[in-house]
mmCIF file with all atom_site columns, C-alpha atoms in Angstrom:
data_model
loop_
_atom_site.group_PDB
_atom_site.id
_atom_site.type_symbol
_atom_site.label_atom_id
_atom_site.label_alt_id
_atom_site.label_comp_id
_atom_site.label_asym_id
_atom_site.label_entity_id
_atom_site.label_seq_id
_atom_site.pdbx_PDB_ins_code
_atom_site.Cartn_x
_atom_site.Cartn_y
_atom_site.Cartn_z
_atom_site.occupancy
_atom_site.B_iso_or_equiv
_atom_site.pdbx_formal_charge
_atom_site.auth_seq_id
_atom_site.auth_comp_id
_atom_site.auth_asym_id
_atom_site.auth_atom_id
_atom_site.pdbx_PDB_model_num
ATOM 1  C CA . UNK A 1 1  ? -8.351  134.477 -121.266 1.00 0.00 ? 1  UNK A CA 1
ATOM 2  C CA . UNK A 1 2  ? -10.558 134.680 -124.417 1.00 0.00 ? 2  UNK A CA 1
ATOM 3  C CA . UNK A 1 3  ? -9.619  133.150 -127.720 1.00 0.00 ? 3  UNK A CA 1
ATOM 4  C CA . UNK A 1 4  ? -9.643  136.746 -128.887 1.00 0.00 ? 4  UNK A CA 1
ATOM 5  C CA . UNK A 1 5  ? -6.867  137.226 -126.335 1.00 0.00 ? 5  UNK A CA 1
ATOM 6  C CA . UNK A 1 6  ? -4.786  134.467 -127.763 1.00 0.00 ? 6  UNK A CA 1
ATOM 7  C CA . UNK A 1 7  ? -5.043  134.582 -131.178 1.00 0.00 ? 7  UNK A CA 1
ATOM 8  C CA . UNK A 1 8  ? -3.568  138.166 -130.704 1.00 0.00 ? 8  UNK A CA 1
ATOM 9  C CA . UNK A 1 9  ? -0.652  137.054 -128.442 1.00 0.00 ? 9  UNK A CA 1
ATOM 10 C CA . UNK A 1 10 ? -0.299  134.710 -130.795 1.00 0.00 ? 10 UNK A CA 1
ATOM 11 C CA . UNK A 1 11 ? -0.130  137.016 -133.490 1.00 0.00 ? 11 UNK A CA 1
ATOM 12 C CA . UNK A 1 12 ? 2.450   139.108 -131.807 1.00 0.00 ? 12 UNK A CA 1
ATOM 13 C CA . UNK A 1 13 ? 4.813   136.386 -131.040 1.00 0.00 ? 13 UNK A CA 1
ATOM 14 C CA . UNK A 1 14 ? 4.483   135.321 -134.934 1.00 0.00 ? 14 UNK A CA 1
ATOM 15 C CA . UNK A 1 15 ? 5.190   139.342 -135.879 1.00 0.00 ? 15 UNK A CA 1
ATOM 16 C CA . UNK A 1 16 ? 7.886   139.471 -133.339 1.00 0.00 ? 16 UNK A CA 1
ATOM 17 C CA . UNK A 1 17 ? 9.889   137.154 -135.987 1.00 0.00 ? 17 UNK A CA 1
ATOM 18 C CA . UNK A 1 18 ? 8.216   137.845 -138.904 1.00 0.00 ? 18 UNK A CA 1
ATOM 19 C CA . UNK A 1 19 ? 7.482   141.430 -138.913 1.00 0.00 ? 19 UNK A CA 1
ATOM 20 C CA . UNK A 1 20 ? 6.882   141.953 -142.810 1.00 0.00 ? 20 UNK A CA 1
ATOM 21 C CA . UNK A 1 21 ? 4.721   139.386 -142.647 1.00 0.00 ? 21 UNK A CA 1
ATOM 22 C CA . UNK A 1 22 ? 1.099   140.117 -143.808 1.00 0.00 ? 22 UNK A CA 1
ATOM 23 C CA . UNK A 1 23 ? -1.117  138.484 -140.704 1.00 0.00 ? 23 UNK A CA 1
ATOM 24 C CA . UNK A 1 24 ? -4.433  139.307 -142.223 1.00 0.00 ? 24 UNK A CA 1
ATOM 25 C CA . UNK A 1 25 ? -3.384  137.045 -144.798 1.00 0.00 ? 25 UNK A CA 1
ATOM 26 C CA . UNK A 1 26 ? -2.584  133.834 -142.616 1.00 0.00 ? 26 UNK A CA 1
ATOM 27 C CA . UNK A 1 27 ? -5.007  131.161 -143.445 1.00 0.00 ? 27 UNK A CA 1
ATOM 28 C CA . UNK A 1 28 ? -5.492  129.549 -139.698 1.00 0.00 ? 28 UNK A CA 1
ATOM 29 C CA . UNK A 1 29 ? -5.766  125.885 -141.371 1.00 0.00 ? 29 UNK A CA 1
ATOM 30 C CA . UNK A 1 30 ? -2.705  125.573 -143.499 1.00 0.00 ? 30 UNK A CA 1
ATOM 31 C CA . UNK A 1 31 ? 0.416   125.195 -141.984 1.00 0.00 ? 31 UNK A CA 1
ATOM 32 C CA . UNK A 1 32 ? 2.004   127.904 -140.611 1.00 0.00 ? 32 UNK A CA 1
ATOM 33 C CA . UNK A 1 33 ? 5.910   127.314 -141.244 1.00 0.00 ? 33 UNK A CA 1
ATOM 34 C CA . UNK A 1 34 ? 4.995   127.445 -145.209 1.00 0.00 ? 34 UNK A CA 1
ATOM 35 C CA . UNK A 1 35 ? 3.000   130.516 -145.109 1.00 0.00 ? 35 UNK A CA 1
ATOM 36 C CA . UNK A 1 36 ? 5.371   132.556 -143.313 1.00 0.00 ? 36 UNK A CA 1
ATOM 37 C CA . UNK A 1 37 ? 8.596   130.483 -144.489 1.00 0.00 ? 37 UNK A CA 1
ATOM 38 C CA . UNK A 1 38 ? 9.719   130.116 -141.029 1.00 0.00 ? 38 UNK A CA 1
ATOM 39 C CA . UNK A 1 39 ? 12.958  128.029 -140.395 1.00 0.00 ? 39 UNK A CA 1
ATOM 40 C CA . UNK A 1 40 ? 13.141  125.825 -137.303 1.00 0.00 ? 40 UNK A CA 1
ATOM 41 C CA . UNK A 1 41 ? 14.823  128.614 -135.728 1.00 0.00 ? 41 UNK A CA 1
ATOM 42 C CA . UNK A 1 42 ? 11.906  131.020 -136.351 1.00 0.00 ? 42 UNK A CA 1
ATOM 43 C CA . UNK A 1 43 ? 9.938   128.187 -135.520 1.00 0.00 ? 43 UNK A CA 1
ATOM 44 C CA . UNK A 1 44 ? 11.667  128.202 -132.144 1.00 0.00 ? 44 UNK A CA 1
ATOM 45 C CA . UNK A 1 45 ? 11.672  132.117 -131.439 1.00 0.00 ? 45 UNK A CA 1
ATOM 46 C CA . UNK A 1 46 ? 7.977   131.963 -132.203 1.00 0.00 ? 46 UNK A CA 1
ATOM 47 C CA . UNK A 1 47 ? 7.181   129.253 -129.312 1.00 0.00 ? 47 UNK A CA 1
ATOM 48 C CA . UNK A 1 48 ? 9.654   131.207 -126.808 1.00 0.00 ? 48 UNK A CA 1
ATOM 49 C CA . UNK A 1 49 ? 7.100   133.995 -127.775 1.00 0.00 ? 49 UNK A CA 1
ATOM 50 C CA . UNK A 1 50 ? 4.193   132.278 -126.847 1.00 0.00 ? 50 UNK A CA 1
ATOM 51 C CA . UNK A 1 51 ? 5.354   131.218 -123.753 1.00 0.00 ? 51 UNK A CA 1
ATOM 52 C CA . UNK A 1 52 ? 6.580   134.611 -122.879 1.00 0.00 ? 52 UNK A CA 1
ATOM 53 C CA . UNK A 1 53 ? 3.036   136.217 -124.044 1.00 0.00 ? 53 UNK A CA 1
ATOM 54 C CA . UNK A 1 54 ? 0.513   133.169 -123.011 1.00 0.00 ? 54 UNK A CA 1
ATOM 55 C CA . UNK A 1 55 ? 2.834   131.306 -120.512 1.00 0.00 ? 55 UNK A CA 1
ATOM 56 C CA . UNK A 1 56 ? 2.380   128.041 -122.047 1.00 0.00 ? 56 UNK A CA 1
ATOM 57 C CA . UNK A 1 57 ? 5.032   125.589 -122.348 1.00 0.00 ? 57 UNK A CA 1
ATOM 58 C CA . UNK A 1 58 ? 5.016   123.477 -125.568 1.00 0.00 ? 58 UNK A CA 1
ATOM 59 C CA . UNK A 1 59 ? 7.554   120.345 -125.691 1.00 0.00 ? 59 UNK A CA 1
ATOM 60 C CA . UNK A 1 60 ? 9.465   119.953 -128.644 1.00 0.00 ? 60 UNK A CA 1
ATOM 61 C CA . UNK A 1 61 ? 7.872   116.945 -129.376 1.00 0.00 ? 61 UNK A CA 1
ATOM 62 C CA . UNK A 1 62 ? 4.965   118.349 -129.307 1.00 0.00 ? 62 UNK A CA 1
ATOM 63 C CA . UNK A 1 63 ? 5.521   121.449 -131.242 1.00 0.00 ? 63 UNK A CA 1
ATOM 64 C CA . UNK A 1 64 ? 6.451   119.078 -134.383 1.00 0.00 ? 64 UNK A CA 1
ATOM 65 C CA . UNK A 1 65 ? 3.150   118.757 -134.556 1.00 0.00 ? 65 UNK A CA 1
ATOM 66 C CA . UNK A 1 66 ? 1.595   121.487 -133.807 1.00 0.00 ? 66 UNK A CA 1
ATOM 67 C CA . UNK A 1 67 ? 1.642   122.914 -138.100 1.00 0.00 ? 67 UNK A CA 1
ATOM 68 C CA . UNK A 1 68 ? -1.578  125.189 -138.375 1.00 0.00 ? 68 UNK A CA 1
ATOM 69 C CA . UNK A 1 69 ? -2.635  128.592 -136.593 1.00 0.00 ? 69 UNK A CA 1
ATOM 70 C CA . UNK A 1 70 ? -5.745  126.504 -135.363 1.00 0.00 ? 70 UNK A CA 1
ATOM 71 C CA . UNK A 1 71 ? -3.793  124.076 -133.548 1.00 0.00 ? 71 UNK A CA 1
ATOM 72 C CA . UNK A 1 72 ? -1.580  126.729 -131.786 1.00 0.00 ? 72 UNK A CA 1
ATOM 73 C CA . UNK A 1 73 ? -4.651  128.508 -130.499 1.00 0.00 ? 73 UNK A CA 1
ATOM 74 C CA . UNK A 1 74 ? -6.399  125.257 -129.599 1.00 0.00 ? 74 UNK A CA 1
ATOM 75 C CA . UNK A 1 75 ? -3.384  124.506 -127.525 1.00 0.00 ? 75 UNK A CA 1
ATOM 76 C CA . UNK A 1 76 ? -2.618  127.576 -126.172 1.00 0.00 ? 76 UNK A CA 1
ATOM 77 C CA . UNK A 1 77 ? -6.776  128.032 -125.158 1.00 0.00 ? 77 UNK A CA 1
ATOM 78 C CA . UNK A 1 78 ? -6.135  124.017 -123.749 1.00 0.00 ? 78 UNK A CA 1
ATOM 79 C CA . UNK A 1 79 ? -3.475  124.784 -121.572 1.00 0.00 ? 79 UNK A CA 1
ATOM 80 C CA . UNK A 1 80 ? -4.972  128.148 -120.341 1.00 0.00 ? 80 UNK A CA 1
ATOM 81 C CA . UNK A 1 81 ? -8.271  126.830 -119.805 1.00 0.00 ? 81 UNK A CA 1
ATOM 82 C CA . UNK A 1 82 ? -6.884  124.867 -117.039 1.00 0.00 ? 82 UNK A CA 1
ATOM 83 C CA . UNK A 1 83 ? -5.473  127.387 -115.443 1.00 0.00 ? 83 UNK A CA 1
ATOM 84 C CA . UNK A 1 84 ? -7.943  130.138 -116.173 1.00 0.00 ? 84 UNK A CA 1
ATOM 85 C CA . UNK A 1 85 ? -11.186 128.897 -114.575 1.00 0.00 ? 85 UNK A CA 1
ATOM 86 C CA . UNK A 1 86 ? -13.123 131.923 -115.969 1.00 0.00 ? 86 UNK A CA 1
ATOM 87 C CA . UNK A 1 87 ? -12.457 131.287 -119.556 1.00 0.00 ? 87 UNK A CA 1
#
């Protein structure tokens, strides 16, 4: 899977929860939460989304600190890079 590929899953589990939200807009190295004004449980509908779209699994722990665009993707890419051996 390409980056291309997950930035735009990613981008449909984020307009999956906040569908008014202006994407275009998102600046991929601020944090995410504050642009969007997600609550945890956006927050939390946004990671089922991911999984559900990219089939990664990201602990809670972990998804505390996971805050920008840039680190979702770079996760996301991690995770499917080692299952993807063509990407």
């Amino acid at each position: 899977m390409t980056r291309e590929e997950i930035r735009r899953n990613l981008m449909q589990a984020i307009a999956a929860v906040a569908p008014e939200a202006d994407l275009a807009t998102l600046d991929p190295a601020l944090p995410l939460r504050a642009q969007l004004d997600l609550d945890s449980v956006d927050w939390l509908t946004v990671l089922i989304g991911i999984h559900e779209r990219l089939d990664v699994d990201i602990p809670d722990a972990e998804a505390a600190r996971l805050r920008t665009l840039q680190q979702l993707e770079d996760r996301c890419a991690a995770a499917r890079g080692r299952r993807d051996p063509a990407a």
